[in-house]
mmCIF file of C-alpha atoms in Angstrom:
data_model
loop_
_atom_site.group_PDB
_atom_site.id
_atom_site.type_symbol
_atom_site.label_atom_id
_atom_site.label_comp_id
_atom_site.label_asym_id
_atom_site.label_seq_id
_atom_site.Cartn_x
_atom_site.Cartn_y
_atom_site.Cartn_z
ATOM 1 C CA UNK A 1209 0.000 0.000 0.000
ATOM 2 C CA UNK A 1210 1.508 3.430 -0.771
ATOM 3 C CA UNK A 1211 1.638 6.706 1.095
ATOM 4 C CA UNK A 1212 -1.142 8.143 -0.474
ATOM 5 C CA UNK A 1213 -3.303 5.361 0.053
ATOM 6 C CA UNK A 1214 -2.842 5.471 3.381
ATOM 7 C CA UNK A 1215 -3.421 9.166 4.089
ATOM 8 C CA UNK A 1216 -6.551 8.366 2.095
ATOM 9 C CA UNK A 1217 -7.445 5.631 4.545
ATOM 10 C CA UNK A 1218 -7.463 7.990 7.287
ATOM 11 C CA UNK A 1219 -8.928 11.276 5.540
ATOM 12 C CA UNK A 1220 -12.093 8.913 4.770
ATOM 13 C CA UNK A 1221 -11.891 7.563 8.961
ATOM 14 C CA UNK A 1222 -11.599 11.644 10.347
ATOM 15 C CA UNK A 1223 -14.660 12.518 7.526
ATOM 16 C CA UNK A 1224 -16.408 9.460 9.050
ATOM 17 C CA UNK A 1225 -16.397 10.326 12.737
ATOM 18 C CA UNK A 1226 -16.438 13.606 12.191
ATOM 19 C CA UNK A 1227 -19.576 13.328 10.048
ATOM 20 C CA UNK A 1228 -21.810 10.968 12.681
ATOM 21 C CA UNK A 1229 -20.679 13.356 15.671
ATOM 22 C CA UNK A 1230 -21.987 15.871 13.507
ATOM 23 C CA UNK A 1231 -25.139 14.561 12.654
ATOM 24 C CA UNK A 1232 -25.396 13.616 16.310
ATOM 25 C CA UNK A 1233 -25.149 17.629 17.314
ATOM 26 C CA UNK A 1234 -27.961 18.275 14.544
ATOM 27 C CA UNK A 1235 -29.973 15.751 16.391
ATOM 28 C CA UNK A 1236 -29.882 17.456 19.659
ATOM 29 C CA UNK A 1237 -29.872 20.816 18.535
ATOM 30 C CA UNK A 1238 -33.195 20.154 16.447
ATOM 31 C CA UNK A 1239 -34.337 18.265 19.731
ATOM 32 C CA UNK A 1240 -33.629 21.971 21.716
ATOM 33 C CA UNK A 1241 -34.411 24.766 19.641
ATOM 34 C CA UNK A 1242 -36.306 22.768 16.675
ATOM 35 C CA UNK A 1243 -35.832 22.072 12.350
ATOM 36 C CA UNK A 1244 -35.303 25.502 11.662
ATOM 37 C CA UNK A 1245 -32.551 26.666 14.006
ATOM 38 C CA UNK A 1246 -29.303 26.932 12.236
ATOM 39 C CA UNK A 1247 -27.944 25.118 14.899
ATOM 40 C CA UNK A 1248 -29.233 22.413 13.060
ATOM 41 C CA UNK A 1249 -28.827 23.152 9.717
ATOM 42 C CA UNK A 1250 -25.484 23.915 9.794
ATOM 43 C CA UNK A 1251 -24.114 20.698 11.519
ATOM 44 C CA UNK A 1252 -26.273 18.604 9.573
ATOM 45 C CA UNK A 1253 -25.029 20.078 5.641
ATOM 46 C CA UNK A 1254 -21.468 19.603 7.019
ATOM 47 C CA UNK A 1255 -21.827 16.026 8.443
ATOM 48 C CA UNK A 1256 -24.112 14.593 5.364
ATOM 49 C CA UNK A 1257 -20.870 16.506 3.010
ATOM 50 C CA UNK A 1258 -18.626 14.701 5.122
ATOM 51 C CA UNK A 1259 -20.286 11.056 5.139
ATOM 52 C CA UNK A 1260 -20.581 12.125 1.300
ATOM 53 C CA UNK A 1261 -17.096 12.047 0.910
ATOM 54 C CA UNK A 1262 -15.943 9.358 2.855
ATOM 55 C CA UNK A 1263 -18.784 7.426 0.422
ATOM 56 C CA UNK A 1264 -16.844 8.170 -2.381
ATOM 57 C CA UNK A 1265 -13.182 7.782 -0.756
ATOM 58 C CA UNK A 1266 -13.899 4.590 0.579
ATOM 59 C CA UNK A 1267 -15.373 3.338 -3.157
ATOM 60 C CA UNK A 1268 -12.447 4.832 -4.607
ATOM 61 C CA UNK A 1269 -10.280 2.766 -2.262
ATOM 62 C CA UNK A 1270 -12.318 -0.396 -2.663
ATOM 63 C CA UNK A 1271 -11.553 -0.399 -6.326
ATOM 64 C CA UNK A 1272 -7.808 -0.808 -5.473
ATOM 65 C CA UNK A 1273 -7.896 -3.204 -2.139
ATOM 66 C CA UNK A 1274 -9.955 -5.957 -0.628
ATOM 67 C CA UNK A 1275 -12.616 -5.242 1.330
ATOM 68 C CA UNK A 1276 -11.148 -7.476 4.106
ATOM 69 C CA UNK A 1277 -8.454 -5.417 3.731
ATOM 70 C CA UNK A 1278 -9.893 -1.727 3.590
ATOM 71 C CA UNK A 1279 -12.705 -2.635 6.188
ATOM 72 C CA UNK A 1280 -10.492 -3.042 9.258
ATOM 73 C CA UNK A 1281 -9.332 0.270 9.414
ATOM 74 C CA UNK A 1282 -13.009 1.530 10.372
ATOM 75 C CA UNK A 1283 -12.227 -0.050 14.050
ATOM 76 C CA UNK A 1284 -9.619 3.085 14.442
ATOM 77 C CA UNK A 1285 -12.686 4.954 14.244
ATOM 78 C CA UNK A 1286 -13.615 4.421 18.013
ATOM 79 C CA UNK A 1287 -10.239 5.427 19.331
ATOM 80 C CA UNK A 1288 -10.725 8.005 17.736
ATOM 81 C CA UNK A 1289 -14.380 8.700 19.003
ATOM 82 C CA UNK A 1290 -12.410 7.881 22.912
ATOM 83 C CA UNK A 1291 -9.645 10.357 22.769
ATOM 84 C CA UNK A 1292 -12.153 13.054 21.197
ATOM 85 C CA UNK A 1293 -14.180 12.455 23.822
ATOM 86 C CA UNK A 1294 -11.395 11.854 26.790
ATOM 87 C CA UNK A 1295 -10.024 15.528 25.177
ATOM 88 C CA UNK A 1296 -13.360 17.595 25.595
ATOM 89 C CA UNK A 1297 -14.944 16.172 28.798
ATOM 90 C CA UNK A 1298 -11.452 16.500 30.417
ATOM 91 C CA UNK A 1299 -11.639 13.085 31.409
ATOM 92 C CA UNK A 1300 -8.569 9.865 31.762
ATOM 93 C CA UNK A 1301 -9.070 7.088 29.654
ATOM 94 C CA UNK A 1302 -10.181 3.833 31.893
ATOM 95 C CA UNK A 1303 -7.737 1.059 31.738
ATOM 96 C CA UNK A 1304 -9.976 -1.092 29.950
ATOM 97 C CA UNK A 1305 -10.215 1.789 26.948
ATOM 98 C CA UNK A 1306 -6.472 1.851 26.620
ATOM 99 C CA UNK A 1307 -5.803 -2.260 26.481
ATOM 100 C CA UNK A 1308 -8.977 -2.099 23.656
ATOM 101 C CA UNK A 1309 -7.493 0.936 21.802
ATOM 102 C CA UNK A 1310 -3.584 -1.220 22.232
ATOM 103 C CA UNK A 1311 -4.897 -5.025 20.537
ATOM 104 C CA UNK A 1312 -7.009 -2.270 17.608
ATOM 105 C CA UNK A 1313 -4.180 -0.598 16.680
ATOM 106 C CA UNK A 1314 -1.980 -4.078 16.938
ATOM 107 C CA UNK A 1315 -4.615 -5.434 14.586
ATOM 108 C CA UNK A 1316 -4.831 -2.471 12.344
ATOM 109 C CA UNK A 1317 -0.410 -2.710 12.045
ATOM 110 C CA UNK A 1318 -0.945 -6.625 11.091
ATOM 111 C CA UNK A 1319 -3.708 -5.923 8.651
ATOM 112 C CA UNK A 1320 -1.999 -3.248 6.782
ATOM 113 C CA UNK A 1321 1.101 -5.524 6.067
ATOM 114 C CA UNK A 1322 -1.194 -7.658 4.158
ATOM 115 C CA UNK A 1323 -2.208 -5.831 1.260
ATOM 116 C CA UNK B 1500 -53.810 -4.062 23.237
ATOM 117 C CA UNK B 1501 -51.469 -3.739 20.349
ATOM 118 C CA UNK B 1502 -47.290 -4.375 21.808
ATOM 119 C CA UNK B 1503 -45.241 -1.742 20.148
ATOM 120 C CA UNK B 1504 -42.299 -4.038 20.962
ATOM 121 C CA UNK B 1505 -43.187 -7.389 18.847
ATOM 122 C CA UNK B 1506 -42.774 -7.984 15.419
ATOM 123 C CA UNK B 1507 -41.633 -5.694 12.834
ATOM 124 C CA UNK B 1508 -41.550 -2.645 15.502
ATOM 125 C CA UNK B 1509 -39.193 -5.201 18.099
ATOM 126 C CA UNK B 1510 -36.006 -2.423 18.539
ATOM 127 C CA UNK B 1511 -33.941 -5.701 18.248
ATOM 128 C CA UNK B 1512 -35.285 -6.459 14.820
ATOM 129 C CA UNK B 1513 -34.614 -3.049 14.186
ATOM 130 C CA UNK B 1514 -30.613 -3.318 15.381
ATOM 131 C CA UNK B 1515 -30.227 -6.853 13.532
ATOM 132 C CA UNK B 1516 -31.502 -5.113 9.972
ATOM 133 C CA UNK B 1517 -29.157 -2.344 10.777
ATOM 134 C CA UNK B 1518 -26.241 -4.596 11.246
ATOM 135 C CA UNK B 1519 -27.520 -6.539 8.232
ATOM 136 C CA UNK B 1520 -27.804 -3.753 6.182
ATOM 137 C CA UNK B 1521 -24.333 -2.201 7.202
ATOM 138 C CA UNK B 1522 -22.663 -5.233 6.252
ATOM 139 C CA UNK B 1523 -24.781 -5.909 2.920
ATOM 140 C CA UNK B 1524 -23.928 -2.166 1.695
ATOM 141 C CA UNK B 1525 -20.082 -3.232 2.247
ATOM 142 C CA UNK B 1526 -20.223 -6.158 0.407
ATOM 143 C CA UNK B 1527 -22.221 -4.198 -2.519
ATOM 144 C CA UNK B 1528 -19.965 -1.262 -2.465
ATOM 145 C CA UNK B 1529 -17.039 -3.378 -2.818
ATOM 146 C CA UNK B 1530 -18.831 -5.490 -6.148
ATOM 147 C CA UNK B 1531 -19.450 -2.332 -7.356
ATOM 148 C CA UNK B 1532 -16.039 -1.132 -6.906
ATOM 149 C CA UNK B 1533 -14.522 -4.181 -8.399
ATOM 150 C CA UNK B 1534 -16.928 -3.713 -11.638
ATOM 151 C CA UNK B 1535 -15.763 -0.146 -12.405
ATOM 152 C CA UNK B 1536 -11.900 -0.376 -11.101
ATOM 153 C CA UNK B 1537 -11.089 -0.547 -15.025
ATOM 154 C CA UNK B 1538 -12.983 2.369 -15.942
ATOM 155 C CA UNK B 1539 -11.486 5.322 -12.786
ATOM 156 C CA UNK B 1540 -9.266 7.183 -15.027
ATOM 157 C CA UNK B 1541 -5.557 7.640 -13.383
ATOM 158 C CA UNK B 1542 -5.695 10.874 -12.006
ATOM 159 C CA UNK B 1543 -9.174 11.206 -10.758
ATOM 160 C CA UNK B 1544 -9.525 7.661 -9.325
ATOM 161 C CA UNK B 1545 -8.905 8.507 -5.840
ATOM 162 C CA UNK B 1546 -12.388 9.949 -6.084
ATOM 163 C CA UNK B 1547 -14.081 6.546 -6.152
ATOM 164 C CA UNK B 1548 -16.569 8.299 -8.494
ATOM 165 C CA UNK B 1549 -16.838 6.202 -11.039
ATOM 166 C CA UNK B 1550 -18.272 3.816 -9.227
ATOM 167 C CA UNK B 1551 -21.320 5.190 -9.721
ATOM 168 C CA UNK B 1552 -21.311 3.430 -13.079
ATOM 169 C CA UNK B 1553 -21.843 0.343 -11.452
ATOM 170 C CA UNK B 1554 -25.313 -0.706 -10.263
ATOM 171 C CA UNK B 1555 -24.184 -2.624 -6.893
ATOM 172 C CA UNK B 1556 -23.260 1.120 -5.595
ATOM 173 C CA UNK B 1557 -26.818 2.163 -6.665
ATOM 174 C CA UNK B 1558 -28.445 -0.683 -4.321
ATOM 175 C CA UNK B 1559 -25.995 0.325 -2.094
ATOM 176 C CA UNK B 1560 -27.349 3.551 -1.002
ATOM 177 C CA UNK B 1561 -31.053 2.363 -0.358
ATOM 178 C CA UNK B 1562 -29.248 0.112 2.640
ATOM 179 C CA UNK B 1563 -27.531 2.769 4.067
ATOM 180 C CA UNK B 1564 -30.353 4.753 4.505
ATOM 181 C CA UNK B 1565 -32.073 2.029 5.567
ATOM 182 C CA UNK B 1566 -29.514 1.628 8.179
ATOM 183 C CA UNK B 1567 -29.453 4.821 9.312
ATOM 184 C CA UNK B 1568 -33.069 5.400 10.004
ATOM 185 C CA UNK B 1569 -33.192 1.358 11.720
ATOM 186 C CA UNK B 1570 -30.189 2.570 13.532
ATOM 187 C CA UNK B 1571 -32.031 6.160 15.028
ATOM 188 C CA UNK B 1572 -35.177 3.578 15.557
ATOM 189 C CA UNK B 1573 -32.785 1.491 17.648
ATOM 190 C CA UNK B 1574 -31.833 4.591 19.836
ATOM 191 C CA UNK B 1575 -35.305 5.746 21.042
ATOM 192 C CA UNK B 1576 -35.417 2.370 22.867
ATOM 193 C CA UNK B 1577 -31.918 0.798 23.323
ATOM 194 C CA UNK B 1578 -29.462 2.299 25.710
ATOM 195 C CA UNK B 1579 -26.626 2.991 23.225
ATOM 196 C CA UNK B 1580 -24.210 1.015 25.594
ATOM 197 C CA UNK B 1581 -26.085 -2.058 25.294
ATOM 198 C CA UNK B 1582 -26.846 -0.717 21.092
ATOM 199 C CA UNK B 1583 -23.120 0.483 20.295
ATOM 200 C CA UNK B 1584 -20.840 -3.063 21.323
ATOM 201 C CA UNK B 1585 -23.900 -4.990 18.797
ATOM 202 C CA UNK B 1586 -23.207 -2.205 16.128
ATOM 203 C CA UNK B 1587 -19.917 -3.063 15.971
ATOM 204 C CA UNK B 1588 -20.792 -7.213 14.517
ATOM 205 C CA UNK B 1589 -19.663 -6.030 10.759
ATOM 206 C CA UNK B 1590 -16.231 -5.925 11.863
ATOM 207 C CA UNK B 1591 -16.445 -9.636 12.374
ATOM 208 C CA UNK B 1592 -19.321 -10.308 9.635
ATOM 209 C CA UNK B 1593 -17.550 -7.889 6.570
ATOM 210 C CA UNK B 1594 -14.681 -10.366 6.697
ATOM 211 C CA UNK B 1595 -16.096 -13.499 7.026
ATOM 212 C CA UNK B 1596 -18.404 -12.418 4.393
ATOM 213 C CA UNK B 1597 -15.193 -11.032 1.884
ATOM 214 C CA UNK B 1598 -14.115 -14.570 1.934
ATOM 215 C CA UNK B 1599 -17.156 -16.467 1.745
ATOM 216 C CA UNK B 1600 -19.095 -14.795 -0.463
ATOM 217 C CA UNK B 1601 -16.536 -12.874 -2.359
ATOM 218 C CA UNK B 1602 -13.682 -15.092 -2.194
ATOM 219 C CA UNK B 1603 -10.920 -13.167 -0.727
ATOM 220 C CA UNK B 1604 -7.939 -14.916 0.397
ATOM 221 C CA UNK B 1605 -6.783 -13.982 3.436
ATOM 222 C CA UNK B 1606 -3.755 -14.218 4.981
ATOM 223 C CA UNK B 1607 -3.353 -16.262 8.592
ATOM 224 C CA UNK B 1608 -1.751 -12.726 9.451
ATOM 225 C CA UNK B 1609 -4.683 -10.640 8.271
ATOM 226 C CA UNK B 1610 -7.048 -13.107 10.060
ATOM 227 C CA UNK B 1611 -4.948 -12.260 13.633
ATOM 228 C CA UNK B 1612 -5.034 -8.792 13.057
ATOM 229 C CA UNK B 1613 -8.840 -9.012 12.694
ATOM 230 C CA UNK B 1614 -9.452 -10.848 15.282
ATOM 231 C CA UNK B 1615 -7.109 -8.096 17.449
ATOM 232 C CA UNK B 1616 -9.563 -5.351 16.330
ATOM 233 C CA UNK B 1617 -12.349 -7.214 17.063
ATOM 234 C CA UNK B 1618 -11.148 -8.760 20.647
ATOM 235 C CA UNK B 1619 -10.006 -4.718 20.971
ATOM 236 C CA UNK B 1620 -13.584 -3.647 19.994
ATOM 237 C CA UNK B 1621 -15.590 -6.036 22.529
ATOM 238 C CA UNK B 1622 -13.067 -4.319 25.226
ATOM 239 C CA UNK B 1623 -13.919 -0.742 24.376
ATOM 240 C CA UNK B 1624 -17.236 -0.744 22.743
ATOM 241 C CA UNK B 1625 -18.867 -0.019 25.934
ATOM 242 C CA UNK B 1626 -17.047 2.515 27.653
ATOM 243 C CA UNK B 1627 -16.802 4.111 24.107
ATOM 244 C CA UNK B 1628 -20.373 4.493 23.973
ATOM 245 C CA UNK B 1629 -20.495 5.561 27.663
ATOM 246 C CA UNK B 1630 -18.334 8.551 26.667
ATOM 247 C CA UNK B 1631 -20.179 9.191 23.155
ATOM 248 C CA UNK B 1632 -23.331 9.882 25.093
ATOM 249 C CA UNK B 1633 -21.441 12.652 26.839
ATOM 250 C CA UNK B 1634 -19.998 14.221 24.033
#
């Protein structure tokens, strides 16, 4: 797998979690203040553009690499989601989160010298 | 007294379709990719938008949706860290599928590192979800 690829991989993961915490905020927002706030429009055109494009990255990639190979990277996407997290509420990640987060990374490294 | 919770409105039925669905789409997407790898012209293939030639990546796109709005279904009645560790089954399914169905070959070193992510998954899935709630 080349560079590129790679930094593909993981443009397409960010646009991914950044696009369902989005759509999350959109939720609650229209739950508060209702459809036509633009504190739910906004969040909601920037996480469906972002799901958009990690749509089209991730076919793009799939025309080059397994999909046994290309899926796996998708569990990074709740480390991700933990350290976001552990960064806004101020909080330390639980044992348990950092063993997980060690054997997915592991995993990801043995997968990605397979392609 | 009608049950909102049996049959077709069950939450659980809901989650399984969603799971369902998100591993279908995958397997779609990627028979859709492999149909129109031949026609992504060098330079703009990155894009993946040619795939939109193919059909599969056209009955894609009903599933997704389809998972989404199970998936929202699933929330308004499962607590999402009971919802979140189940929504995580296509990591084992997607493979197992790839090789059934679409006869991947895997490597015994591929296999170990998805069965890392997934033993890694089942360890975090809840917490993860704990802290999603909160964010």
């Amino acid at each position: 797998m080349t560079i590129i690829s790679l930094v593909l991989v993981f443009i397409a993961l960010f646009a991914f979690v950044a696009g369902q915490l989005l759509l999350k905020k959109a939720m609650d927002a229209a739950n508060l203040s209702g459809f036509k706030s633009p504190k739910f429009f906004w969040p909601l055109a920037t996480g469906v553009f972002l799901l958009g494009a990690q749509f089209f990255l991730n076919l793009g990639l799939l025309q080059r690499f397994d999909l046994s190979f290309i899926y796996p990277f998708q569990g990074l996407s709740v480390i991700i989601i933990a350290v976001a997290a552990a960064v806004v509420l101020r909080e330390k990640l639980s044992i348990q989160l950092v063993a997980g987060s060690v054997l997915i990374s592991a995993g990801i490294v043995l997968v990605s010298l397979t392609s | 007294m009608p049950n909102k919770s049996t049959g077709f409105a069950n939450p659980w039925f809901h989650l399984a379709l969603s799971v369902l669905c998100v591993a279908a789409c995958q397997l779609l997407l990627k028979l859709g990719a492999t149909e129109t790898a031949h026609i992504a012209s060098e330079r703009w293939a990155w894009t993946g938008l040619s795939g939109l030639a193919s059909l599969y990546v056209w009955l894609g796109l009903p599933l997704i949706m389809l998972s989404l709005l199970t998936w929202l279904q699933v929330l308004r009645s499962i607590p999402l860290s009971i919802a979140f560790p189940i929504s995580q089954v296509p990591h084992v399914l997607v493979p197992l599928c790839s090789w059934f169905l679409l006869g991947e070959s895997i490597t015994g070193l591929r296999w170990c590192g998805i069965a890392l992510i997934s033993l890694g998954l089942a360890l975090v899935a809840k917490p993860v979800a704990r802290l999603e709630e909160r964010l």
